[in-house]
Every structure is written in structure tokens, then in C-alpha cells.
C-alpha positions as a printed Julia matrix, in Angstrom:
499×3 Matrix{Float64}:
   9.02  -12.64   15.48
  11.1   -11.72   11.91
   9.69   -8.98   10.01
   9.04  -11.46    7.12
   6.53  -13.49    9.31
   4.93  -10.77   10.98
   3.9    -9.3     7.7
   2.61  -12.39    6.34
   0.68  -13.04    9.9
  -0.8    -9.54    9.07
  -1.54   -9.44    5.28
  -1.95  -12.98    4.08
  -0.78  -12.39    1.25
   0.39  -15.56    0.15
  -2.41  -19.25    0.1
   0.19  -20.77    2.2
   0.29  -19.19    4.98
  -2.4   -20.07    6.75
  -0.42  -23.43    7.05
   2.46  -21.11    8.86
   0.25  -19.08   10.73
  -3.14  -21.24   11.59
  -4.81  -19.83   14.97
  -8.05  -20.09   16.32
  -8.06  -16.41   17.96
  -7.14  -14.05   14.26
  -9.33  -11.41   13.67
 -10.42   -9.06   10.77
  -9.65   -5.33   11.71
 -11.29   -2.09   10.17
 -12.36    1.15   10.46
 -16.16    2.44    9.4
 -16.25    5.28    7.64
 -19.71    7.33    6.45
 -19.5     8.76    3.67
 -22.21   11.12    4.85
 -20.87   13.83    7.68
 -23.61   13.02   10.54
 -23.52   11.77   14.81
 -24.91    8.82   15.03
 -28.17    8.93   17.01
 -28.11    7.17   21.18
 -28.92    3.96   19.8
 -27.14    3.08   17.11
 -26.32   -0.43   17.41
 -22.79   -1.03   15.54
 -22.73   -4.75   13.24
 -20.26   -6.13   10.8
 -19.72  -10.14    9.35
 -17.4   -12.1     8.13
 -18.17  -13.96    5.5
 -17.55  -17.23    3.27
 -19.08  -16.22   -0.16
 -17.82  -19.11   -2.4
 -20.9   -21.02   -1.61
 -22.84  -22.63   -4.86
 -26.51  -21.73   -3.96
 -24.91  -17.91   -3.56
 -25.14  -17.88   -0.35
 -22.38  -16.68    2.74
 -21.26  -19.47    4.89
 -20.77  -16.41    8.28
 -17.09  -17.22   10.09
 -16.78  -13.67   12.2
 -18.99  -10.9    13.39
 -19.17   -8.53   16.01
 -21.84   -5.92   17.58
 -21.1    -2.69   18.68
 -23.77   -1.38   21.21
 -23.75    2.75   21.61
 -20.98    2.8    19.01
 -18.64    6.01   19.49
 -18.3     9.54   16.91
 -16.33    8.15   13.32
 -14.57    6.5    12.06
 -16.01    3.09   14.05
 -13.05    1.23   14.59
 -14.17   -2.66   15.11
 -12.07   -6.43   15.21
 -14.32   -9.63   14.0
 -12.59  -12.67   15.77
 -12.86  -15.87   13.41
 -10.66  -19.36   13.33
  -8.78  -19.8    10.92
  -8.81  -23.48   11.45
 -11.76  -22.69    9.12
 -10.04  -20.31    6.54
  -9.78  -22.08    2.86
  -7.52  -20.56    1.5
  -8.94  -21.38   -2.83
 -12.07  -19.26   -1.02
 -13.27  -16.07   -0.88
 -14.15  -13.76    1.88
 -15.71  -10.6     2.09
 -17.03   -8.59    4.83
 -20.16   -6.43    5.08
 -21.5    -4.17    8.22
 -24.19   -1.8     8.75
 -25.82    0.55   11.45
 -29.06   -0.13   12.75
 -31.54    2.03   14.66
 -33.9     0.73   16.49
 -35.12   -2.46   13.76
 -34.41    0.0    11.1
 -31.09    0.22    8.85
 -29.68    3.07    8.7
 -25.86    3.19    7.32
 -24.87    0.02    4.7
 -22.33   -1.07    2.99
 -23.28   -0.64   -0.41
 -20.87   -3.59   -1.01
 -19.05   -6.27    0.03
 -15.03   -5.93    0.69
 -12.73   -8.63   -0.13
 -10.59  -10.28    2.96
  -7.62  -12.63    3.25
  -7.48  -15.24    0.76
  -6.79  -13.81   -3.03
  -4.23  -11.08   -2.14
  -6.1    -9.22    0.64
  -5.22   -8.58    3.78
  -6.62   -8.87    7.44
  -7.29   -5.29    7.43
 -10.21   -3.77    6.09
 -11.68    0.06    5.49
 -15.42    0.13    4.62
 -17.64    3.03    3.99
 -21.13    3.04    4.87
 -23.67    4.93    2.22
 -27.13    6.06    4.13
 -29.54    3.39    3.82
 -32.29    4.62    1.16
 -30.19    6.12   -1.56
 -28.71    2.85   -3.74
 -30.6     0.58   -2.15
 -34.37    0.36   -1.72
 -36.26   -1.53    0.84
 -36.37   -4.86   -0.58
 -32.29   -4.51   -1.03
 -31.51   -2.98    2.28
 -30.58   -6.46    4.06
 -33.58   -7.16    7.78
 -33.25   -5.91   10.8
 -34.99   -9.81   11.36
 -32.24  -11.43    9.29
 -28.63  -11.69   10.22
 -27.05   -9.97    8.16
 -24.98  -12.05    5.85
 -28.18  -13.9     3.87
 -26.93  -11.91    0.84
 -24.01  -11.32    0.36
 -23.45   -8.99   -2.32
 -20.55  -10.13   -3.98
 -18.47   -8.92   -6.9
 -15.57  -10.36   -8.75
 -12.54   -7.57   -8.23
 -12.68   -6.38  -11.85
  -9.91   -3.47  -13.09
 -14.05   -1.44  -14.25
 -15.14    2.03  -12.82
 -18.61    2.0   -11.77
 -20.57    3.05  -15.01
 -22.14    6.62  -14.98
 -25.45    4.53  -13.37
 -23.57    3.38  -10.08
 -23.02    6.37   -7.25
 -19.93    7.44   -7.17
 -18.18    6.33   -3.46
 -15.05    8.54   -2.53
 -13.01    7.49   -5.56
 -13.09    4.64   -8.03
 -10.39    1.58   -6.69
  -8.93    0.14   -9.98
  -9.72   -3.31   -9.12
 -14.26   -2.58   -8.88
 -13.41   -1.0    -5.28
 -14.39    2.01   -4.23
 -11.95    3.83   -2.34
 -11.49    6.42    0.95
 -10.18    9.48   -0.46
  -9.07   12.45    2.06
  -7.85   16.03    1.17
  -6.73   18.66    3.35
  -3.12   21.0     3.41
  -1.08   20.58    6.06
   2.12   22.73    7.37
   5.07   23.49    5.77
   8.66   24.52    7.2
   9.65   25.92    4.0
   7.06   27.51    1.72
   2.94   27.54    2.09
   1.63   24.41    2.95
   0.74   21.21    1.49
  -1.74   19.76    0.16
  -2.01   16.56    0.27
  -4.47   14.03   -1.56
  -5.28   10.42   -0.42
  -6.62    7.75   -1.62
  -7.18    4.52    0.44
  -8.28    1.31   -1.22
 -10.0    -2.09    0.85
  -6.63   -4.04   -0.71
  -4.35   -1.86    1.51
  -3.31    0.03   -0.94
  -3.2     4.42   -1.68
  -2.06    6.64   -4.46
  -1.0    10.12   -2.21
  -0.5    13.4    -3.67
   2.29   16.31   -2.67
   1.58   19.94   -3.41
   3.8    22.44   -2.01
   1.68   26.13   -2.08
   3.83   28.97   -3.76
   6.81   26.49   -5.26
   5.49   27.38   -8.88
   5.18   24.4   -11.34
   6.62   21.27  -10.93
   5.84   21.21   -7.24
   3.81   18.29   -7.06
   5.06   14.95   -5.75
   3.19   12.08   -5.89
   3.34    8.62   -4.35
   1.36    5.04   -4.03
   2.01    2.39   -1.46
   0.83   -0.07    0.93
  -1.49    1.27    4.58
  -1.59   -0.46    7.91
  -2.97    0.21   10.91
  -1.24   -0.14   14.37
  -3.02   -2.72   16.63
  -5.21   -0.67   18.61
  -6.59    0.74   15.58
  -5.9     4.44   16.21
  -3.08    5.31   13.87
  -2.68    4.52   10.26
   0.36    3.85    8.5
   1.7     4.95    4.74
   4.25    3.08    3.26
   5.18    4.22   -0.36
   7.85    4.45   -2.73
   9.81    8.02   -1.15
  10.07    8.86    1.91
   9.92    7.01    5.23
   6.76    6.5     5.84
   4.15    8.25    7.04
   1.9     8.29   10.35
  -1.19    9.5    10.68
  -3.8     9.33   13.8
  -7.77    8.84   12.92
  -9.85   11.22   14.01
 -13.02   12.09   14.67
 -15.39   12.97   12.42
 -13.8    11.22    9.57
 -10.82   12.56    9.72
  -7.02   11.5     9.64
  -4.01   13.97   11.34
  -1.01   14.29   10.91
   1.7    12.44   13.55
   5.11   13.35   14.37
   7.83   10.85   15.58
   6.84   10.77   18.49
   3.16    9.9    17.36
   2.63   14.07   18.36
   0.73   16.15   16.51
   2.48   17.1    13.28
   2.0    20.21   13.71
   4.54   23.34   14.51
   4.35   25.99   16.62
   1.53   28.61   16.28
  -0.57   26.2    13.66
  -3.73   25.31   14.78
  -4.76   20.88   14.93
  -7.32   21.39   12.02
  -4.16   22.34    9.73
  -2.85   18.83    9.88
  -6.0    16.7     8.85
  -7.27   15.52    6.04
 -10.72   15.19    5.87
 -13.04   12.47    3.85
 -14.56   13.87    0.68
 -16.42   12.97   -1.87
 -15.64   15.79   -3.77
 -12.19   14.63   -5.06
 -11.29   13.61   -8.26
  -9.46   10.18   -8.28
  -5.62   10.55   -8.26
  -3.31   10.07  -12.02
  -0.06    8.69  -10.55
   3.4    10.42  -11.6
   5.98    8.32  -10.89
   8.89    5.87  -11.44
   7.13    2.48  -11.61
   8.32   -1.53  -10.91
   6.33   -4.32  -11.84
   5.75   -7.47  -13.71
   4.22   -6.86  -17.45
   2.94   -9.28  -19.87
   1.9    -8.9   -23.3
  -0.69  -11.33  -24.51
  -4.02  -10.94  -27.45
  -2.2    -8.13  -28.83
  -3.12   -6.41  -25.14
  -0.41   -5.54  -22.2
  -0.41   -5.53  -18.93
   1.53   -3.67  -16.14
   1.08   -5.63  -12.19
   3.1    -3.11  -10.16
   5.29   -4.33   -7.28
   4.51   -2.36   -4.48
   0.8    -1.52   -4.28
  -0.04   -5.13   -6.35
  -2.35   -3.03   -8.55
  -2.68   -3.82  -11.91
  -3.49   -2.31  -14.6
  -3.62   -2.24  -18.36
  -1.0    -0.66  -20.76
  -1.91    1.91  -23.7
  -0.01    1.73  -26.77
   1.15    4.95  -26.36
   4.38    7.27  -25.31
   7.85    4.64  -24.69
   5.24    1.74  -24.97
   7.02   -0.07  -28.52
   9.75    0.9   -26.47
   8.91   -1.39  -23.45
   7.2    -4.19  -26.04
  10.32   -4.79  -28.39
  11.93   -5.68  -25.37
   9.76   -7.55  -23.89
   9.55  -10.09  -26.7
  13.29  -10.55  -26.02
  13.55  -10.94  -22.51
  10.5   -13.29  -22.26
  10.99  -17.34  -22.35
   7.82  -17.66  -23.28
   4.57  -15.98  -24.89
   1.73  -15.23  -22.35
   5.49  -15.7   -19.68
   5.96  -12.14  -17.24
   8.99   -9.75  -16.67
  10.05   -8.08  -14.52
   9.86   -4.17  -15.74
  11.02   -0.38  -14.78
   8.88    2.56  -16.74
   8.52    5.77  -15.62
   4.77    6.57  -16.7
   1.19    7.61  -15.32
  -1.85    6.34  -14.38
  -4.55    7.6   -16.44
  -8.47    6.78  -16.63
  -9.75    6.05  -19.44
 -12.55    4.11  -21.13
 -12.8     1.03  -20.24
 -11.05   -1.5   -23.16
 -14.36   -3.61  -22.72
 -18.09   -2.99  -21.18
 -19.1     0.81  -19.99
 -16.91    2.38  -17.68
 -13.67    4.1   -16.9
 -10.99    1.95  -16.08
  -7.15    2.62  -15.2
  -4.55    2.51  -17.75
  -0.83    2.89  -17.85
   0.78    5.64  -19.94
   4.43    4.49  -20.04
   6.47    8.03  -20.82
   9.38    6.16  -20.27
  10.94    2.76  -20.48
  13.89    2.32  -17.93
  15.08   -1.29  -18.63
  13.78   -5.16  -17.5
  15.35   -7.52  -15.24
  14.58  -11.09  -16.89
  14.26  -14.13  -14.33
  13.42  -11.81  -11.81
   9.95  -11.09  -10.34
   7.89   -8.5    -7.51
   8.15  -10.86   -4.84
   5.17  -11.55   -2.39
   3.32   -8.63   -1.23
   2.85   -9.86    2.17
   7.47  -11.2     2.95
   9.3    -8.88    3.53
  13.96  -10.16    3.9
  14.15   -9.83    7.4
  16.6    -6.38    8.13
  19.33   -8.59    8.67
  21.4   -11.99    7.87
  20.43  -10.32    4.72
  22.69   -9.58    1.91
  22.19   -6.05    0.56
  22.53   -4.56   -2.59
  23.4    -1.71   -3.26
  20.92    0.21   -6.5
  20.3     3.99   -4.98
  22.56    6.45   -3.38
  20.93    9.79   -3.26
  20.1    10.5    -6.37
  22.14    8.12   -8.67
  21.65    4.58   -9.66
  24.5     2.23   -8.4
  25.58   -1.02  -10.92
  28.82   -2.16   -9.86
  31.1    -2.31  -13.32
  33.27   -5.24  -14.02
  35.74   -5.87  -11.69
  35.23   -3.45   -8.84
  33.09   -5.19   -6.07
  29.53   -5.05   -6.05
  29.25   -2.24   -3.47
  26.65   -4.31   -0.2
  25.51   -4.74    3.84
  25.15   -7.73    6.27
  24.13   -6.89    9.35
  25.06  -10.02   11.62
  22.78   -9.71   14.47
  25.22  -12.46   16.21
  27.64   -9.3    16.81
  25.98   -6.41   16.26
  28.72   -5.33   13.19
  28.1    -4.74    9.57
  30.63   -5.58    6.83
  30.33   -5.48    3.33
  31.87   -3.38    0.59
  32.18    0.53   -0.55
  32.79   -0.99   -4.32
  36.57   -0.03   -3.55
  37.38   -1.01   -0.01
  35.82   -2.57    2.37
  33.88   -1.45    5.19
  33.22   -2.91    8.81
  31.18   -0.59   11.47
  28.98   -1.24   14.13
  25.0    -0.53   14.06
  22.04    0.0    16.6
  18.53   -1.4    15.35
  15.51   -0.87   17.36
  12.51   -0.99   15.36
  12.43    1.24   12.54
  15.31    3.07   13.64
  18.24    1.98   12.63
  22.08    3.81   12.89
  25.64    3.04   12.23
  29.25    4.29   14.11
  32.83    3.36   13.64
  32.72    2.35   10.37
  36.01    2.47    8.75
  36.69    1.17    5.37
  40.63   -0.22    3.72
  42.22    2.55    1.58
  42.49    1.26   -1.39
  42.4     4.33   -4.15
  39.98    2.35   -6.48
  40.63    5.25  -10.37
  36.09    4.36  -10.33
  33.16    4.37   -7.63
  35.31    6.56   -5.37
  31.77    8.85   -5.86
  29.39    6.49   -5.3
  31.46    4.85   -2.36
  32.11    8.8    -0.29
  27.83    8.89   -1.1
  27.46    5.25    0.43
  29.69    6.0     3.83
  27.96    9.58    3.34
  25.14    7.19    3.96
  25.43    5.57    6.3
  26.92    8.47    8.55
  23.84    9.63    7.83
  21.34    7.23    8.44
  18.15    7.55   10.95
  15.71    5.4    10.35
  15.04    1.93    7.78
  12.33    0.55    6.38
  12.2    -3.27    4.2
   9.65   -3.28    1.96
   9.58   -6.75    0.44
  13.28   -7.3    -0.56
  14.07   -3.61   -0.55
  15.56   -1.82    2.48
  15.9     2.05    1.98
  17.31    3.87    4.62
  16.89    8.52    5.32
  18.11   11.28    7.8
  16.45   12.29   10.86
  14.74   14.08    8.16
  12.87   11.52    6.37
  15.07   11.83    2.86
  15.7     9.4     1.3
  20.06    8.4     1.44
  20.43    4.91   -0.27
  17.78    1.46   -1.66
  19.49   -1.91   -1.77
  18.1    -4.88   -2.81
  18.06   -8.78   -1.15
  20.52  -10.29   -3.39
  19.77  -14.29   -2.73
  23.1   -16.74   -3.93
  21.26  -19.35   -6.43
């Protein structure tokens, strides 16, 4: 199965995926965490249901359910089997969960978590609250009733709950509460690295790493997508900056750093606790600052930006370099309200909602970097295959790569039939061999022609050095990143297709 097809099966972000990968033995894979740190009593029972919530009578139709007696210490990993032939891409599906002790609910999910359609996937993170907090006794589902009788569904929104609504572990950008984990992890050349990780139910994340003892400017922000392993025990974060970060799901409500081979990421003399991130309700939502790529449109006197990697969408504040963004958009768009692919450096901040009460995440454009008319993000669920794809070099190290007139476009093609790599390194053609196993990608016997060119030789030198140092690779939709053995980004490519 190709990487593209595998991603479609897991994420179901394309409505048409159901017609290609229909299976009667499909599953929702989930993880239930608890806002309150507690041990469950011996007689506890965990229940979760998958519901279709688009019926006109307001009642949810049960599509699948699961029941776990005497669940282990939280977090609780669960699977909900369902018949994929019953899934309609035009409908909405949600997951709800609760923990029963005898005939009374002990913990309940205060909201329903969307899955399967409208850009959602088959993985879900559910946050449970002690019953009797937000919900009154009348609102709690009876233990004698099916859990799915009275679904509590909120339409997607970028608004934060108002002050009357109790915050959970953070505020999600689509009207969904997020789970925030914090902790200080070991560092080879500094005192430690403070992590704040915010996981959203739509399988996206925000991450901030602060290097203790390095002074100002020691923080690095990243955003991306998270995924669970097949057994539900490992969380993988795929972002924009480094190689994927792997975390083991521990107990209770704990994530533990993993090394390359799946071992704990602690160093000699460092306790395992030092390599853990703990769920917290005290941290504020992250406001990441970084370079972003996304679809922008301007309508009704307001701009909106949909970030390519996470799929999150935010209004754009009319300040800083927003004027340059609006001007470039007006020149590049083909019609009123059309979307245009843009690149910006900016910060996602919490601001008062433009409509209604509460706050919402808003993009402040600190620097407008460019527009790519006629291009799009591509599907979040669809990634290019590594092999037999034309990969155009766009970045090597910290250098942005563009081909000048008369120069060859630097690129790679990995031929699956021969195990050989071919391409161009600006001035010279290149040939060599490659080995690809899982995330590992290495190159050997790379040779080039020996032409000397008046320009582009520095890019070529760095490009070839990146190939020789390549250790792992990551594909995110139409983007290929190469990393060295320490996880440092070496080179970035974009898939190119002939029109």
C-alpha cells in the first residue's frame, strides 16, 4: 500500500475516500484522558459510541460502540468498530464517551468529538470531566439509556467558549477543547528543554520548545499533525521543523519521549520522569510564531487564512504586514472571493471574537513572503509517494532555492524499479543509489557530471552534501523533507507534476 493510500485510510480527509477504501471492518481509534487526576474504582466501566448526528429530529443514530470493563489506569485507549459501508460523506459523525460506576456516570465527555467526514479522521482524543461539574443531573445520560440517545453536537467554529463555560486544557481553533501537556525534557547542550504541547481533536497540534539557559530567542514553535500507532500506544508528531517526534502514552495522562528505536529518550543519569510531559489544566493556549503556508481569501472586508499542514483556519488581523498580503492577493486572484496560496511569517494569537462573545485564534501577519497563484495546499490526507515522483528542491539548509533562467531545476527522482536516484544539481546531472526502509532514507555512490557554471555552484555543493548526510525522510502531502541522524533538516522538496 502506498503512502498516499495509507494516509487516506487513516485520516479519511477526502470525501471520496469512502468509495476507494470501503471496508466493513473499519475502526475508530481513540484515547480518553481525564481532566482530574484520579484512579478508577474496581467496578468502573468505560463506554464510547460513534453516532451519525445529521438527522432532522436531533437524535443521533448509533453507528458503532465499545464497552471496556475494569479499564486500566488512564489514559484509556479504545477502538470502536463500525461498518464503513454505512458512512455517508455528506453527514456528520461524532464520538462520545463516559465512565460508569454501577448505575451512575462518574466521568462524561462534555462535548461530542467529530470524526470521519468534513476533514476529520479515524483517530480521536476525548477529554472526560467528573460528572456533576458542568452538566446537571438532568443532562447526564442515564446508565439505563444508550449513550447515544441525546447527542450534544456543536457546529465547528473558531470561537473560544465564553467566560461562562469552564475551560478544559485549552481552547481549540475549531470550537473544540484541546489537551495541553507540559514538561521539561533533557537537553544534550543546555539545562533542559521546556515543552508545551497542545493536541487538538482534529489531529493537529501546536508545540513550543524553550531551551533553558540560552537567553532571549531560545523558544521554537512548530505546528503539524499527530497520529496514533496501530496499537494506540505511541503518538507521533509530524511538524514543519524537525524529524517526527515520537511519544509513548504513559499513565496517568502522561507522554514520554521515545528515542529512534522506541526506547525512552532519557540520557544517562536522567530520571524517566524528566522525559515526561504531563496533562495540565493550568497552561494558557499556545500562540505560535513561525513561517506558514496556506490558502488566503478576502471577502466581506475581512481576510481568512487556512494553514496547509494543520488545516486550521483563522481570521487575519488588519495590522502589521497585512496590507502587503491584501495587495498581492488582489493582483493574483482570478475572481472575487477566490483562494490564493500564500506564504507568511506570523503569529497565531488569541483575540476577541469578531462576532459574539469570547475569544478566537487570529493570525497576525508579521511578514508577507509571497503568493503562488494557481497552486493549492493539496489534501491533508493525501501524500505523494516517495518513489517515482519528481521532487523539486526548494530549500537546502537555511537557503531558499530557486532556479534562474538558463539553469537546470535542481530535483530528484527515485526509481523504484532500479533502486537508483537521478536528477539535477543546478549545473550538473546526478546519479546514484538509494535505500528506503520505513522512515529511513540514505543515498550512496552519488556522482555528478563535472561542468563548471557561473552561478548556482553553492546550492549544488549543499545539495550534494545533504544527500550524503541523509538519514531519514518525511513526506507531508506534496512536500519531502530530508533529515540527518540528529533530526536536523537538510533539504526540502516539493512534488511537481506536468500540466
